[in-house]
Short mmCIF file of C-alpha atoms and ligand atoms in Angstrom, two decimals:
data_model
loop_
_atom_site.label_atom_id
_atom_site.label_comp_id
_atom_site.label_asym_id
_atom_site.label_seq_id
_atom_site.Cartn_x
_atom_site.Cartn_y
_atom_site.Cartn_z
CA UNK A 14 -16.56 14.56 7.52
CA UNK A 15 -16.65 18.12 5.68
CA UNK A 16 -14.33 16.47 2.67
CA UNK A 17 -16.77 15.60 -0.31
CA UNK A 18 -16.09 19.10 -1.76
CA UNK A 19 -12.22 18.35 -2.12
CA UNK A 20 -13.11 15.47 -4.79
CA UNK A 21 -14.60 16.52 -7.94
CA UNK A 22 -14.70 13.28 -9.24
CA UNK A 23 -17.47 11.86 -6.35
CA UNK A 24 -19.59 14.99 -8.07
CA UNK A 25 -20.42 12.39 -11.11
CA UNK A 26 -23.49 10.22 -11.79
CA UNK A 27 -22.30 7.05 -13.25
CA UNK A 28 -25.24 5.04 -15.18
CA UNK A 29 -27.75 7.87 -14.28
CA UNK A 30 -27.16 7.30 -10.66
CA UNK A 31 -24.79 9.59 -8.19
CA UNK A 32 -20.98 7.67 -8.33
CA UNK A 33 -20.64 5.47 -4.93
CA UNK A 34 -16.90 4.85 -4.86
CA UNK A 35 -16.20 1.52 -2.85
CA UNK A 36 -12.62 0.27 -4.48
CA UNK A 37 -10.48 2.48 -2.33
CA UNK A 38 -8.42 -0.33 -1.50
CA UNK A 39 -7.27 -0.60 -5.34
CA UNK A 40 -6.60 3.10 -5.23
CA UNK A 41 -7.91 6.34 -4.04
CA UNK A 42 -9.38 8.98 -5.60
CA UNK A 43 -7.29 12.74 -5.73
CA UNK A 44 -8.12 16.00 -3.45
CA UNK A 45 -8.17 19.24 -5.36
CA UNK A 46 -5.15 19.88 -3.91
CA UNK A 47 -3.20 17.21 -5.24
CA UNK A 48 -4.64 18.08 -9.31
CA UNK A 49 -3.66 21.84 -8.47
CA UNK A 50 -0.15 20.88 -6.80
CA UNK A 51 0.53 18.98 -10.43
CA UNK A 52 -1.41 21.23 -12.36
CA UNK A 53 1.04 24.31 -10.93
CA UNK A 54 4.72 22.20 -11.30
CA UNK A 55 3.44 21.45 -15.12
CA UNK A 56 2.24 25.11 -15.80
CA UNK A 57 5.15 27.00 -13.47
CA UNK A 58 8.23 24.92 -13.19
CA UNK A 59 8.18 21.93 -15.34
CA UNK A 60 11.64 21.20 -14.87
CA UNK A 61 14.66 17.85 -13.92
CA UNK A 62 15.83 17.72 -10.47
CA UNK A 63 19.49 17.45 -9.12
CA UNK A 64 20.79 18.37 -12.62
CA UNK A 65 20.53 22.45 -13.69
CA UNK A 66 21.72 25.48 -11.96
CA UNK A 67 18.74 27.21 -13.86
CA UNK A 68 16.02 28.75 -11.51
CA UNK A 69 13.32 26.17 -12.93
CA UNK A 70 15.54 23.43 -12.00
CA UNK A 71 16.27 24.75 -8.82
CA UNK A 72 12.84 25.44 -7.91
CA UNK A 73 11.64 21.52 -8.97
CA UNK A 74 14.68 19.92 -7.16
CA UNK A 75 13.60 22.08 -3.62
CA UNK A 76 10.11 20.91 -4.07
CA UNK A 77 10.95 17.31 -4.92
CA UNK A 78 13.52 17.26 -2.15
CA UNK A 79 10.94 18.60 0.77
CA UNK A 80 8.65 15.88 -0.51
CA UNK A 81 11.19 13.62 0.97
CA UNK A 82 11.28 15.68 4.26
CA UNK A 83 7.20 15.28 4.23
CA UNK A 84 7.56 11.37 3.84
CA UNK A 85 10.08 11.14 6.30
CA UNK A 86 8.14 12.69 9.17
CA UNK A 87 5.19 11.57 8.15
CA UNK A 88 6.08 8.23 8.87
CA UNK A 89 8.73 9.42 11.14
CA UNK A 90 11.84 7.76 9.84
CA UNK A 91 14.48 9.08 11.54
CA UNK A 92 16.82 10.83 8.47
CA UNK A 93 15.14 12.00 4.95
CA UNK A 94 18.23 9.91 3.39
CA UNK A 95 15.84 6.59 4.50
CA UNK A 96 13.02 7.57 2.15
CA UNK A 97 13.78 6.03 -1.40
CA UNK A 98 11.54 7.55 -3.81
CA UNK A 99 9.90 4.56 -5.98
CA UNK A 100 6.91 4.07 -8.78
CA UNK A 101 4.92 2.79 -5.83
CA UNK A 102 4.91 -0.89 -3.30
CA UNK A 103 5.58 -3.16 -5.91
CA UNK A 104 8.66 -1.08 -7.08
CA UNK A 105 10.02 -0.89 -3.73
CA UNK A 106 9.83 -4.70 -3.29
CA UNK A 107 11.26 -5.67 -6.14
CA UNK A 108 13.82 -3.03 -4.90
CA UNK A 109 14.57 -4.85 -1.52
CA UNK A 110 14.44 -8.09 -3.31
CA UNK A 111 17.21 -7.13 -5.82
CA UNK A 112 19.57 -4.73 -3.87
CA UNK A 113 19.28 -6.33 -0.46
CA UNK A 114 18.00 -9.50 -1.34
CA UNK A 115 21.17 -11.00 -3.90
CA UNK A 116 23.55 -9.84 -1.86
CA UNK A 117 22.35 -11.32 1.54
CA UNK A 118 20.59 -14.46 0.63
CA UNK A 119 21.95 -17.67 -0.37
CA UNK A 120 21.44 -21.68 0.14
CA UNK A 121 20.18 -22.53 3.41
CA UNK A 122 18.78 -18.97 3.86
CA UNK A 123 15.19 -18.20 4.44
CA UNK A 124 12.43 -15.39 3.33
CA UNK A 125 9.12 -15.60 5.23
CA UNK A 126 5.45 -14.74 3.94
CA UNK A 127 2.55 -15.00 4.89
CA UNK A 128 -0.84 -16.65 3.35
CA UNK A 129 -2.75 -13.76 2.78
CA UNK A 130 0.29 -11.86 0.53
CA UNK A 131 -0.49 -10.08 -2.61
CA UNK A 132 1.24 -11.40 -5.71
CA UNK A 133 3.77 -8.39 -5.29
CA UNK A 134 5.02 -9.32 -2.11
CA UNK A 135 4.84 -13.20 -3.87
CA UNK A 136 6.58 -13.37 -7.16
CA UNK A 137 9.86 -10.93 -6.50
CA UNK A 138 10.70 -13.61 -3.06
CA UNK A 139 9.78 -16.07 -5.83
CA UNK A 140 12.52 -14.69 -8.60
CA UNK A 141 15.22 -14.26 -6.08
CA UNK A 142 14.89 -17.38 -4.40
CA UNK A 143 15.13 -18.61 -7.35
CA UNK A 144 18.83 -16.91 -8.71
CA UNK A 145 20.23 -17.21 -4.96
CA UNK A 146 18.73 -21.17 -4.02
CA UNK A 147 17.06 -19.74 -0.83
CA UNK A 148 13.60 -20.83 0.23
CA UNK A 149 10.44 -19.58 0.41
CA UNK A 150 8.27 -20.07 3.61
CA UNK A 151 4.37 -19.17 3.77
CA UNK A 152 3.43 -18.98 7.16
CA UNK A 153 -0.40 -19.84 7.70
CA UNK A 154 -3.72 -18.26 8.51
CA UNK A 155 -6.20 -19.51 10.07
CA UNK A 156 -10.21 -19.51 8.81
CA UNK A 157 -11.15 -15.66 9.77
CA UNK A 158 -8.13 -14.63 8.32
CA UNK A 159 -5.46 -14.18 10.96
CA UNK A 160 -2.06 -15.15 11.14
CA UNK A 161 -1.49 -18.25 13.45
CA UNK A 162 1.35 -16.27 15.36
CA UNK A 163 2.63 -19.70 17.28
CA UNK A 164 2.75 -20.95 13.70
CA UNK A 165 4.90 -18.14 12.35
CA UNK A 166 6.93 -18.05 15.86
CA UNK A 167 7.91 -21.91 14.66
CA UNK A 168 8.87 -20.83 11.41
CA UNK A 169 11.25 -18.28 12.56
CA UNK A 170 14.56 -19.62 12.62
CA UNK A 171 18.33 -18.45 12.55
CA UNK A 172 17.59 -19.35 8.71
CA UNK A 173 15.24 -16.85 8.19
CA UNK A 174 16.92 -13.99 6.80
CA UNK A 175 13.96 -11.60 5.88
CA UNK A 176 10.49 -11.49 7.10
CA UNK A 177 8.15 -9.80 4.24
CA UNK A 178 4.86 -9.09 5.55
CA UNK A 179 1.67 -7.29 5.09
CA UNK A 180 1.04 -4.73 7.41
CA UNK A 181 -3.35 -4.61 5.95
CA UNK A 182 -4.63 -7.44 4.24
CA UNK A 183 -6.19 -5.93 1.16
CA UNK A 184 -8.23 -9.07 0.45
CA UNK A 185 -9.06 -9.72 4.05
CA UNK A 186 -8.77 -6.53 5.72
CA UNK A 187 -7.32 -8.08 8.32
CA UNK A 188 -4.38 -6.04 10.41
CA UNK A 189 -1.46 -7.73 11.33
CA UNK A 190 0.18 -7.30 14.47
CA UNK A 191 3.24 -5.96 12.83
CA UNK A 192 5.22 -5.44 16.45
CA UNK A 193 5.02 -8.32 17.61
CA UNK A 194 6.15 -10.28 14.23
CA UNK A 195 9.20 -8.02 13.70
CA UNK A 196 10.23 -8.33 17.79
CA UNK A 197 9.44 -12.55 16.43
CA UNK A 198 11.83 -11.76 13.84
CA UNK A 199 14.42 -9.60 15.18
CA UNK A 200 15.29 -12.09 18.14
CA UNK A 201 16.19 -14.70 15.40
CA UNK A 202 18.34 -12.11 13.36
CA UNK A 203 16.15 -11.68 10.83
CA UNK A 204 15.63 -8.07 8.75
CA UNK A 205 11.60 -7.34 8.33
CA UNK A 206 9.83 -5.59 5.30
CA UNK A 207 6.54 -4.31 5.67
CA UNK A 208 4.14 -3.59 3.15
CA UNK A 209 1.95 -1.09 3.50
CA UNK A 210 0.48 -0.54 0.80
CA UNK A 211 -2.82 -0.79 2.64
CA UNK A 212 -2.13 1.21 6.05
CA UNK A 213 -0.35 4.01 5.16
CA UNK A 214 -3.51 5.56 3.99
CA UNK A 215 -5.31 4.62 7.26
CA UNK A 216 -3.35 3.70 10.31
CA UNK A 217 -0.32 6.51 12.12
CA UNK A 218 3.05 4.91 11.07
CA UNK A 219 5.82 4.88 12.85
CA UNK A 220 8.56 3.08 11.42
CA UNK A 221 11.17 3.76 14.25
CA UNK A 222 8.88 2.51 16.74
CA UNK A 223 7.86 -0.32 14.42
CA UNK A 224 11.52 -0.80 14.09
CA UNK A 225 11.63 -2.19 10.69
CA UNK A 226 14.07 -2.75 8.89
CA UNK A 227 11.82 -1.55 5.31
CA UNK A 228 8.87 -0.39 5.11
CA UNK A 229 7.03 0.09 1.00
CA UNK A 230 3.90 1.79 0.17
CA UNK A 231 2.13 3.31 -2.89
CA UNK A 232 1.22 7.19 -3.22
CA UNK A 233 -1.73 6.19 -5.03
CA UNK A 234 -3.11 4.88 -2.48
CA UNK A 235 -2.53 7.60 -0.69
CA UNK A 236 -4.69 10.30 -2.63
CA UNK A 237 -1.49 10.56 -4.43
CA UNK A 238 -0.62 10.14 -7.92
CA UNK A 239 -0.16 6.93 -9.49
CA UNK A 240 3.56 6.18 -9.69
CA UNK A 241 4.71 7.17 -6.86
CA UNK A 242 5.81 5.08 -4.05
CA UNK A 243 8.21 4.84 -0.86
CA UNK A 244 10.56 2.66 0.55
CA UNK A 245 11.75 3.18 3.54
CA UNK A 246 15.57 1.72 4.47
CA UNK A 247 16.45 1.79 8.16
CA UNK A 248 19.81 3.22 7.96
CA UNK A 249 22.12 0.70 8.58
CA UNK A 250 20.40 -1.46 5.82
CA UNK A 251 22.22 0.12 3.01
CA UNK A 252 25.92 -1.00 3.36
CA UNK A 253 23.92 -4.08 3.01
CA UNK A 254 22.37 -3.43 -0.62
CA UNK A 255 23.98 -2.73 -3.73
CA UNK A 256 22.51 -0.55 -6.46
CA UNK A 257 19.30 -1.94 -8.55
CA UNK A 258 19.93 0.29 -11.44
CA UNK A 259 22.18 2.15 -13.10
CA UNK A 260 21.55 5.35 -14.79
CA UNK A 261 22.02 9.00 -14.35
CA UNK A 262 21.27 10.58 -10.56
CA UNK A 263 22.69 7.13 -8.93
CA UNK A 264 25.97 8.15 -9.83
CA UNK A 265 28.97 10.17 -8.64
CA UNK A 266 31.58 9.81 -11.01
CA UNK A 267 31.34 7.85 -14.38
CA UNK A 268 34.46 6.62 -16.54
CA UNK A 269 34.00 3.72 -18.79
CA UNK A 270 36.83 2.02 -16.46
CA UNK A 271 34.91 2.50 -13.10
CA UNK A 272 32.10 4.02 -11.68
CA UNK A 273 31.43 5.44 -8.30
CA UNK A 274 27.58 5.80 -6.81
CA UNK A 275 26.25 8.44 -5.23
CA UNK A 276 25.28 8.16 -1.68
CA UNK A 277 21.50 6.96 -0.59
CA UNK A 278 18.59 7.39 -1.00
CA UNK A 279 20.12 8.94 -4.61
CA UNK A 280 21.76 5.79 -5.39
CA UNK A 281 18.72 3.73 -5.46
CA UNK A 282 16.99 6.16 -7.79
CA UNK A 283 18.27 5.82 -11.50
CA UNK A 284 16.98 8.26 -14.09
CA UNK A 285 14.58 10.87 -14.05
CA UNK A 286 11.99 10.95 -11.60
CA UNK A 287 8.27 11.15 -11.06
CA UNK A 288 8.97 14.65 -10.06
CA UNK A 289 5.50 16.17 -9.84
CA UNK A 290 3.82 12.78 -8.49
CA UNK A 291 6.26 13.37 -5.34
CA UNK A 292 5.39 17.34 -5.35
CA UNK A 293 2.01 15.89 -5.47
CA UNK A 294 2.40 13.33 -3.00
CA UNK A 295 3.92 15.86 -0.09
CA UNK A 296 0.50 17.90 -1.13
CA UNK A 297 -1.71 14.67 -0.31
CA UNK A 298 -0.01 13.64 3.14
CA UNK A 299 -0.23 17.98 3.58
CA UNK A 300 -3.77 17.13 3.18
CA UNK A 301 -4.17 13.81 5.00
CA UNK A 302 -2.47 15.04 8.07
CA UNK A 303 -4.83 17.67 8.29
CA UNK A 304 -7.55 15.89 8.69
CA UNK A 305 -5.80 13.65 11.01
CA UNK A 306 -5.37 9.47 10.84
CA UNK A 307 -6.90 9.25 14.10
CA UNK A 308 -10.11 10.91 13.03
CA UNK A 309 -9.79 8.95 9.57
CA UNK A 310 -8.78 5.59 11.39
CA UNK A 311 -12.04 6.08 13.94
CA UNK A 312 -14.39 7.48 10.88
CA UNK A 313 -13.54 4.33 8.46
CA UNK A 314 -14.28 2.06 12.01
CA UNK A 315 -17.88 3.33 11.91
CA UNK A 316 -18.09 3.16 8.29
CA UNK A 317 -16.81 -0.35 8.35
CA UNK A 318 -18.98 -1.55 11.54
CA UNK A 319 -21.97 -0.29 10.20
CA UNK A 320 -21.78 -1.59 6.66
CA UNK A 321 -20.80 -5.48 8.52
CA UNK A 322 -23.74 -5.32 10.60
CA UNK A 323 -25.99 -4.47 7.85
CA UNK A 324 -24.51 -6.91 5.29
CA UNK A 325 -24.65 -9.56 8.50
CA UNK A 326 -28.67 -9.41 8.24
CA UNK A 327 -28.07 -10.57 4.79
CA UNK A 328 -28.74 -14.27 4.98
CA UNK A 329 -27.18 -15.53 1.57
CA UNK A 330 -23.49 -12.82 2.31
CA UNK A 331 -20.50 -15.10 3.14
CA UNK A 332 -17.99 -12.90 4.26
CA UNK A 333 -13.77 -13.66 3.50
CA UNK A 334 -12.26 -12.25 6.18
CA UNK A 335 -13.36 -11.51 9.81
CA UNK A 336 -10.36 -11.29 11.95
CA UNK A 337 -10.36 -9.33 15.11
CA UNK A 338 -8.76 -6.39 14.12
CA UNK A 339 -9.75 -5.28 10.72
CA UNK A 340 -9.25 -2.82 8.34
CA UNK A 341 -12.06 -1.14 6.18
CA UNK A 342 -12.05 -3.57 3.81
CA UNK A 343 -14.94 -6.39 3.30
CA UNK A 344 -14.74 -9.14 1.09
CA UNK A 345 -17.98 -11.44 0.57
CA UNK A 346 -19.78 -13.69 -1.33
CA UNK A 347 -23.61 -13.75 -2.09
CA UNK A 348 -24.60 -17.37 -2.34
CA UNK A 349 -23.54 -19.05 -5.61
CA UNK A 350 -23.06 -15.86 -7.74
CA UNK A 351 -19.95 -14.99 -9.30
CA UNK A 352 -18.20 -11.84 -7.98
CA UNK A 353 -18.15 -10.37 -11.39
CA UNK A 354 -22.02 -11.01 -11.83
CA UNK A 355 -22.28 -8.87 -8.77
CA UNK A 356 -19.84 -5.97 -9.30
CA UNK A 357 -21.37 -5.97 -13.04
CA UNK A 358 -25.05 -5.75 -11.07
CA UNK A 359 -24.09 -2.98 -8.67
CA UNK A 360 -22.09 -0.83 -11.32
CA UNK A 361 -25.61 -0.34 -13.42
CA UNK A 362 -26.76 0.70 -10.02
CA UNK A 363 -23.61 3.17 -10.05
CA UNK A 364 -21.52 1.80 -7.19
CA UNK A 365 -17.86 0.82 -7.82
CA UNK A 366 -16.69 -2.46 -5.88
CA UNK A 367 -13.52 -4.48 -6.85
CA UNK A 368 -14.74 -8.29 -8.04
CA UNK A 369 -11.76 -11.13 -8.62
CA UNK A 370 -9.09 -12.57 -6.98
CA UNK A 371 -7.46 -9.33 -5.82
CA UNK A 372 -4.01 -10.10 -6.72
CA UNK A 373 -3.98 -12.58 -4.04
CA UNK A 374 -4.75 -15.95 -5.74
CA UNK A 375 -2.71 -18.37 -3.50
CA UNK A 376 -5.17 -17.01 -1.15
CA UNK A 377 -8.20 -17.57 -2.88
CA UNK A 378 -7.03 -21.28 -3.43
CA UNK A 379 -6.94 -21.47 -0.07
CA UNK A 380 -10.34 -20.39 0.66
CA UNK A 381 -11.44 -22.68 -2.23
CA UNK A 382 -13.14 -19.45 -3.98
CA UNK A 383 -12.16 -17.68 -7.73
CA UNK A 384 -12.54 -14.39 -5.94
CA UNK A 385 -14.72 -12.24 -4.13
CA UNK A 386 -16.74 -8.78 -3.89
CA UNK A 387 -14.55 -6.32 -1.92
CA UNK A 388 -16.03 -3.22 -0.89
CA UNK A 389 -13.09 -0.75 0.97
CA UNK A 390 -14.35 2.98 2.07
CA UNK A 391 -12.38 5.55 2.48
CA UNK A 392 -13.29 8.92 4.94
CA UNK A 393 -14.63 10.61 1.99
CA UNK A 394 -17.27 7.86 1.86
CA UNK A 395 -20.69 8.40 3.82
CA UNK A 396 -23.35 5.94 5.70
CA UNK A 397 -25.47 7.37 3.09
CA UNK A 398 -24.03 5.64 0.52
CA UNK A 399 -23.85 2.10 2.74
CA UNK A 400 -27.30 2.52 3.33
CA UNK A 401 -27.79 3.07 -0.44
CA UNK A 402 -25.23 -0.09 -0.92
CA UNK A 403 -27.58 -2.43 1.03
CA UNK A 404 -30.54 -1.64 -0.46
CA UNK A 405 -28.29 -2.14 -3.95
CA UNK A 406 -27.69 -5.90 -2.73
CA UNK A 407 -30.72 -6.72 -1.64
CA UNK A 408 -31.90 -5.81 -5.29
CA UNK A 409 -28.90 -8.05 -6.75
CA UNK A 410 -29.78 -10.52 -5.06
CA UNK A 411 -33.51 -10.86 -5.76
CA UNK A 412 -32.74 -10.05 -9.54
CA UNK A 413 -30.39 -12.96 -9.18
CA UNK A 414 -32.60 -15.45 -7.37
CA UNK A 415 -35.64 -14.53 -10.19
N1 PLP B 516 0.59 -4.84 -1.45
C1 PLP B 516 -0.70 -4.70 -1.10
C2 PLP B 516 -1.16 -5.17 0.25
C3 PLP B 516 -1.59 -4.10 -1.98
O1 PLP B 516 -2.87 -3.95 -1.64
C4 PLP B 516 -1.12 -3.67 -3.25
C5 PLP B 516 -2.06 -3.11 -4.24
O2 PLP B 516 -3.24 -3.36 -4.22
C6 PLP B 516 0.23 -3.84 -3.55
C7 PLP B 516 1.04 -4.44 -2.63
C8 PLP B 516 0.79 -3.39 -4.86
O3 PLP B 516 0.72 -2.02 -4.95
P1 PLP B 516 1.09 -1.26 -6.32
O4 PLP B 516 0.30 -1.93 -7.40
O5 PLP B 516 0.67 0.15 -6.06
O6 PLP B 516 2.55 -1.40 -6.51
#
C-alpha cells in the first residue's frame, strides 16, 4: 500500500533505528490530511458552532455539521440526527449508561457482557447497576478466546434489558459475531450496544444491517483526533433516554422555572464541542474510504497471517488469543518474561508494542497472566517491518535467556 508518505510521523528513527509502529490498537497515528484539515479550521475559521450569525461561525457550524453527514453514511445509519458527537467510546458508553440506562433499568433487570470487555464497557454497567439495583452478567469465553454463544444464548433472558458487547477484542483480537448476538438479543427484547472501538477502523459497518440499537467508537482510532468519538442511537432509542448533561447547545428554551431541550442528536451534546477534531474526523473517514476497508480489511489479514506464522516458529511465544476469526491484533507471551521487560527490549530496538493488561484486567485474571505483549498493525504497516519484528524477538529472547 502507496500510504507511508501520508504519515510524517513513521519518517522518524526512534533510538537510532527507523520507528516500527505496532500499538495501533491503542490509537492510530494521523494522515497529512487530518493535521492540514485542523491546521486550516485553527488558521481560517476558528470559530463556535450553532451559536453566531457571523460568517466564521457559519462556516465552522457547516463543516462540523457535514462531519455528521460523513459519520452517518459512513457507517450508514439511516438519519444524521442518530450520530451523537462524543470525546470518543468511553464517552459514548457512559452516555448510554446514564441517559438510557437510569431510565430503563431497575431491580430484576439485566445488562449483559462479555469476558473479554475493556474496563470501559466494565465499570459504567458497574456504576449504574449499582444506582438502579440491576445486575450485571459476564457471559464466558472459552480458551482461544471466543464467546461460548450457547452460553450467552442461556444467559439471554426476558431480564436482560441491554446487551453491551465488543464488536473486536482489543486484547484478543478476536471478532465477535455481532449478528448473530443482537438477533440472540433482540428475540428476548433486549436493546444491544456495540463497541467498536476496535472495528470501525478495520471492518465495513453497517449499523442498519447490524440492527443495533447503539453503536460507540473513538475517532482516534480512526486516524482521527483524540477526543472525538460517535455514538450511534437507532432512532427510536431516544424517547427512551433523557439528557446526560446540561449546558448550552442541549437546550431550547431556558427559564430558571423550566427548561425545554433541544431535539437529538443536539440534546445529548452539552457545551462547546470538539469542533475541529470532528472537521478532522470527516477528513480521516474522507481518507479511509478512499483507500477502501475491503482493501484495508484484506491488507491487515496478510499482515496479521504472516506475522502469526512467523511468531508460531517461535518455540518459547504463547499466544492470548487465537479465535477463528481474528482481528489484527496479537497478544503473546515469551516464556517467563514480563511483558514490560519485552516492550522495554524491543523499544531500544525502535519498535512500539503495547505491554500490560490492556484495560482488560478481569480478563487477564482469567487467563491467570498480569498482561501481555500486543502487537496490532495497521495498513500503513509493512512485512518489512514484521520481518524486522521477528528478527527483534529472536534477539529479546536470547538477550533474555543469557
Ligand atoms: N473499547 C475497546 C474495545 C477499546 O479497545 C478501547 C480503547 O482501547 C475502548 C473501548 C476505549 O476507548 P477510548 O479510550 O478511546 O474511549
Amino acid at each position: 500500500m502507496n500510504v507511508r508518505k501520508d504519515f510524517t510521523i513513521l519518517k522518524q528513527s526512534v533510538k537510532g533505528q527507523p520507528l516500527i509502529y505496532f500499538d495501533n490498537a491503542a490509537t492510530s497515528q494521523k494522515p497529512q490530511c487530518v493535521i492540514d484539515e485542523l491546521n486550516s479550521y485553527y488558521s481560517h475559521y476558528n470559530s463556535n458552532v450553532h451559536r453566531g450569525v457571523h460568517y466564521l461561525s457559519q462556516l465552522a457550524t457547516e463543516k462540523y455539521e457535514q462531519a455528521r453527514v460523513v459519520v452517518q453514511q459512513f457507517i450508514n445509519a439511516q438519519y444524521d440526527r442518530e450520530i451523537v458527537f462524543t470525546k470518543g467510546t468511553t464517552d459514548g458508553i457512559n452516555l448510554v449508561a446514564n441517559a438510557w440506562g437510569l431510565e430503563n433499568l431497575g431491580e430484576g433487570d439485566e445488562v449483559l457482557i462479555s469476558a473479554m470487555e475493556h474496563h470501559s464497557n466494565i465499570v459504567p454497567w458497574q456504576m449504574i447497576c449499582q444506582k438502579t439495583a440491576a445486575k450485571l452478567v459476564v457471559a464466558p469465553i472459552d480458551e482461544t478466546g471466543e464467546l461460548i454463544i450457547a452460553e450467552f444464548e442461556k444467559l439471554v433472558s426476558s431480564k436482560t434489558k441491554l446487551v453491551s458487547i465488543t464488536h473486536i477484542s482489543n486484547t484478543l483480537g478476536t471478532i465477535n459475531p455481532v449478528d448473530k448476538l443482537i438477533e440472540i438479543a433482540h428475540k428476548n427484547n433486549a436493546k444491544v450496544l456495540i463497541d467498536g472501538a476496535q472495528s470501525v477502523p478495520h471492518l465495513n459497518i453497517d449499523v442498519q444491517q447490524m440492527n443495533c440499537d447503539f453503536f460507540v467508537f473513538s475517532g482516534h482510532k480512526l486516524f482521527a483526533p483524540t477526543g472525538t468519538g460517535v455514538l450511534y442511537v437507532k432512532e427510536d432509542r431516544y424517547k427512551e433516554m433523557s439528557p446526560y448533561q446540561g449546558g448550552g447547545d442541549m437546550i431550547k428554551d431556558v427559564a430558571f422555572e423550566k427548561t425545554t431541550y433541544n431535539s437529538p442528536p443536539h440534546k445529548f451534546e452539552a457545551g462547546t464541542p470538539n469542533i475541529a477534531g470532528f472537521i478532522g474526523l470527516k477528513s480521516a473517514i474522507e481518507y479511509v474510504q478512499k483507500i477502501g476497508l475491503n482493501n484495508i480489511y484484506s491488507y491487515e489479514q496478510n499482515l496479521h497471517n504472516f506475522a502469526f506464522d512467523e511468531m508460531s516458529k517461535i518455540s518459547e511465544i504463547r499466544f492470548i488469543g487465537t479465535a477463528s476469526n481474528k482481528a489484527s491484533v496479537i497478544s503473546f507471551l515469551v516464556g517467563k518474561t514480563h511483558p514490560f521487560d519485552l516492550g522495554t527490549l524491543l523499544d531500544q530496538l525502535g519498535i512500539a508494542i503495547r505491554t500490560g493488561h490492556h484495560c482488560t484486567q478481569p480478563l487477564m485474571d482469567l487467563y491467570k497472566i498480569p498482561g501481555t505483549a500486543r502487537a496490532s498493525f495497521c495498513f500503513y504497516n509493512s512485512e518489512k517491518e514484521i520481518e524486522f519484528f521477528i528478527k527483534a524477538l529472536k534477539r529479546c529472547i536470547k538477550m533474555l535467556a543469557a
